[in-house]
Coordinates of C-alpha atoms in Angstrom, one line a residue:
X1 CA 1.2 -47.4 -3.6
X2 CA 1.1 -43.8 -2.3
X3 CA 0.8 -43.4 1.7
X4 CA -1.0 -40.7 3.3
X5 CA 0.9 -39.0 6.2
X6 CA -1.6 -38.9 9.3
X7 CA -2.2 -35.9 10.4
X8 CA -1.4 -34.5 13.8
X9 CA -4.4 -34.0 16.1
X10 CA -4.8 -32.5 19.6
X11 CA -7.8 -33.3 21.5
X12 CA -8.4 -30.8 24.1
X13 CA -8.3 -31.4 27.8
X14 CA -11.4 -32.9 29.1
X15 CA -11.8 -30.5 31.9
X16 CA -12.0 -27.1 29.6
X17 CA -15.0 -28.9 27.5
X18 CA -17.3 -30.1 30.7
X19 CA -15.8 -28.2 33.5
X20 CA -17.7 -28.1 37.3
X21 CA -16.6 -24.7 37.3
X22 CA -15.9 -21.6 35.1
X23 CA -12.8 -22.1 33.0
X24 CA -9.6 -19.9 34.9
X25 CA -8.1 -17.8 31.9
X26 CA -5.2 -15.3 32.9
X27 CA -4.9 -11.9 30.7
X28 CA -1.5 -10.6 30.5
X29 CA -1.9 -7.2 28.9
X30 CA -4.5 -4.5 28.6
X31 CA -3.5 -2.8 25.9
X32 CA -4.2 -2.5 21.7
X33 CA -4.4 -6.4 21.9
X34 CA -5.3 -7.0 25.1
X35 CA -8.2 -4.8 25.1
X36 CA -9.2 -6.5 22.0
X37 CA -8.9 -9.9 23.5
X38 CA -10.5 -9.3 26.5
X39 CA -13.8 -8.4 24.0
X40 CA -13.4 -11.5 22.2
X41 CA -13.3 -13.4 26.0
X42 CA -16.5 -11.6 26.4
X43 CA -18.5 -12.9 23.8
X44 CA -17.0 -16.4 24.1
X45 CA -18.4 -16.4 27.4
X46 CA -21.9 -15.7 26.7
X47 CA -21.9 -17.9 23.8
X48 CA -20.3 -20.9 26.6
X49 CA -23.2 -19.7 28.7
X50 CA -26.0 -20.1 26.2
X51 CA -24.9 -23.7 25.6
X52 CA -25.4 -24.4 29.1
X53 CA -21.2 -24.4 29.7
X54 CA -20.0 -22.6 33.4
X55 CA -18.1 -20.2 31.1
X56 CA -15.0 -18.3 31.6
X57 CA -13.7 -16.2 34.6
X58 CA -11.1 -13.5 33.4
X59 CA -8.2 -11.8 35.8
X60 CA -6.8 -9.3 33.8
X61 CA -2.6 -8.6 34.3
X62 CA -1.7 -4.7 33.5
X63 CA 0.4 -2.5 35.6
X64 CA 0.0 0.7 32.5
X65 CA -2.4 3.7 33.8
X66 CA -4.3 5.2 30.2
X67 CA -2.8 8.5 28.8
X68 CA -4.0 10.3 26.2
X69 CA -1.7 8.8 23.7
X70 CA -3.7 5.6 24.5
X71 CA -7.4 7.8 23.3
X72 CA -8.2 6.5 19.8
X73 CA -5.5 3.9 19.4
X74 CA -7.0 1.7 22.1
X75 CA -10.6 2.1 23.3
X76 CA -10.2 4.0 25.9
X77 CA -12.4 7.2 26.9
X78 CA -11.1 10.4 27.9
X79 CA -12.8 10.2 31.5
X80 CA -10.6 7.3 31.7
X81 CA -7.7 8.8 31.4
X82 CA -5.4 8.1 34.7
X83 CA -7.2 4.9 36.0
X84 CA -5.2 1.5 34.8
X85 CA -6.0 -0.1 31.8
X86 CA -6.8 -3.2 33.3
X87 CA -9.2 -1.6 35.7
X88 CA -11.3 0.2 33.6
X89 CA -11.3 -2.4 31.3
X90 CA -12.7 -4.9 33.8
X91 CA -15.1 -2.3 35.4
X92 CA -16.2 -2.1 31.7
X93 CA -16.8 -5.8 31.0
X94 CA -18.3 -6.3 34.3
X95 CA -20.9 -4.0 34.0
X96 CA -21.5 -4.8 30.7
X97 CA -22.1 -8.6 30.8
X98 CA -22.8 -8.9 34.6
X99 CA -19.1 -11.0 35.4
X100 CA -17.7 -10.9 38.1
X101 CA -14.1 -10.6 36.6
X102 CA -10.3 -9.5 38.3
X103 CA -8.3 -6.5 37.6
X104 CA -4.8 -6.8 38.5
X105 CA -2.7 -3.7 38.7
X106 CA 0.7 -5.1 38.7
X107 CA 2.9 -6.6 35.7
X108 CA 2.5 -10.8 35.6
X109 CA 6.2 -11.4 37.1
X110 CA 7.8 -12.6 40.3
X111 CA 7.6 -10.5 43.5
X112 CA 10.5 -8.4 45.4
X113 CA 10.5 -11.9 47.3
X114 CA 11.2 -13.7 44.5
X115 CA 7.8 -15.6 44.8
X116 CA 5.3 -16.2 41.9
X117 CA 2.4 -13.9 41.5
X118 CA -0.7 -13.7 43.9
X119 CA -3.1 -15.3 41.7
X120 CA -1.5 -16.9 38.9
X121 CA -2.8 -20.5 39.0
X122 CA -5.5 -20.3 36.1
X123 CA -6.3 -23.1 33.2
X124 CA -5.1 -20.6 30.8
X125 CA -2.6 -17.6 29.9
X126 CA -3.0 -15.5 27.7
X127 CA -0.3 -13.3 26.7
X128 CA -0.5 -9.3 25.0
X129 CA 2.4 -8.2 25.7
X130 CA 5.6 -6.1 23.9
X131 CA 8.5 -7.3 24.4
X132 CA 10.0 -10.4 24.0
X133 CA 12.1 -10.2 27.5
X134 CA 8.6 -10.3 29.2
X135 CA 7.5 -13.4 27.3
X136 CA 10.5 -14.7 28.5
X137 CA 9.7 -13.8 31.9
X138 CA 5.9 -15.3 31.6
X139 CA 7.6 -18.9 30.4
X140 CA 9.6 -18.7 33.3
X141 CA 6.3 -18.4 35.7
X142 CA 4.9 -21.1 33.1
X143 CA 7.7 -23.4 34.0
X144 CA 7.2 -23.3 37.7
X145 CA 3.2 -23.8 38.2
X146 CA 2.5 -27.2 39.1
X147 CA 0.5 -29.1 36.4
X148 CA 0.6 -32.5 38.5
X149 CA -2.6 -32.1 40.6
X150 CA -5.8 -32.4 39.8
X151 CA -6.9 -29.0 40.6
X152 CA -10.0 -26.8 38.7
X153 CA -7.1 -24.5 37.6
X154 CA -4.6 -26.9 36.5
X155 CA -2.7 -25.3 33.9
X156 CA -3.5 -26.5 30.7
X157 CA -2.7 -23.9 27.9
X158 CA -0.5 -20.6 27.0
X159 CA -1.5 -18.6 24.0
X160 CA 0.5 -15.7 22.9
X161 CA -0.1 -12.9 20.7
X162 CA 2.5 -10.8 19.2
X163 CA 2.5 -7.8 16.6
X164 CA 5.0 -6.4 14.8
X165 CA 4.8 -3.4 12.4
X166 CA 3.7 -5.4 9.4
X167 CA 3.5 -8.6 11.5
X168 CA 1.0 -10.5 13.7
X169 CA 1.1 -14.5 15.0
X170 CA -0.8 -16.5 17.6
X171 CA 1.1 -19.3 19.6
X172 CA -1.2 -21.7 21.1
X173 CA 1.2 -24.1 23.4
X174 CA 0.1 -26.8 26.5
X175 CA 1.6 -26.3 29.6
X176 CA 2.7 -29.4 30.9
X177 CA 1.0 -32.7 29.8
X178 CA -2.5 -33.1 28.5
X179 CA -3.3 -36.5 28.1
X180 CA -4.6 -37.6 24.8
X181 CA -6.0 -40.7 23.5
X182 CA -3.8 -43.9 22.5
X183 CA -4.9 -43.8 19.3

């Protein structure tokens, strides 16, 4: 007699699927894959509001100003050239989709006081960024948002995309507990 092995299932938090409110998402990084992301966000929201969901409200973490190395690799227009990437890029969306979405100009880390960033409670973080010392540096933040109340932006999940020359992954992780069923 053979036994199957059951297989592992996450059911997602209760909140994100019937939410009162739009669904807090945090984007760390404007740039190749931010950019791209922030598209993607886009269209899940319209496809959230057609089905009658509150959708998704972005705030968008970038501290980089566009250059004209970044014309052609990342969509970025010339006329763009000098504003921040996360600012243009929300301009962009807003206008485009009618949202009423946040550009931050500063990096997604701890103050000069040592406090957490303005802003960073959100349901979820996602992460387009370079360097593994600030994905360090975003856990850390992770670590200290308080999960145990049973605020609309409770953080729930952290999802991290990385690249490499030949290389991609996505990470999808919870941030502190999200209850699932007993069975």
């Amino acid at each position: 007699m053979t036994t199957n092995p059951k297989i592992s299932v996450h059911f997602t938090d209760n909140y994100l699927i019937s939410p009162t409110n739009p669904v807090e998402i945090n984007l760390i990084g404007a740039g190749g894959t931010g950019s791209k992301v922030l598209n993607a966000l886009l269209e899940l929201n319209h496809s959230l509001n057609e089905l009658v969901h509150p959708g998704i409200s972005v705030r968008l973490w970038d501290d980089d100003v566009i250059t004209n190395a970044n014309l052609g690799r990342q969509k970025f227009a010339e006329c763009e050239v000098g504003l921040y990437k996360s600012v243009a890029l929300i301009n962009r969306a807003n206008r485009w989709a009618g949202t009423n979405w946040k550009a931050e100009t500063v990096k997604f880390q701890r103050n000069s006081f040592d406090k957490l960033p303005e802003h960073a409670q959100a349901n979820i973080y996602i992460s387009c960024v370079d360097t593994v010392k600030t994905r360090f540096e975003i856990a850390e933040i992770l670590q200290e948002i308080d999960c145990s109340y049973a605020y609309r932006n409770t953080a729930k999940y952290w999802m991290d995309f990385g690249n490499g020359k030949f290389t991609g992954q996505v990470i999808l992780a919870t941030i502190g507990n999200v209850k699932q069923p007993n069975s």
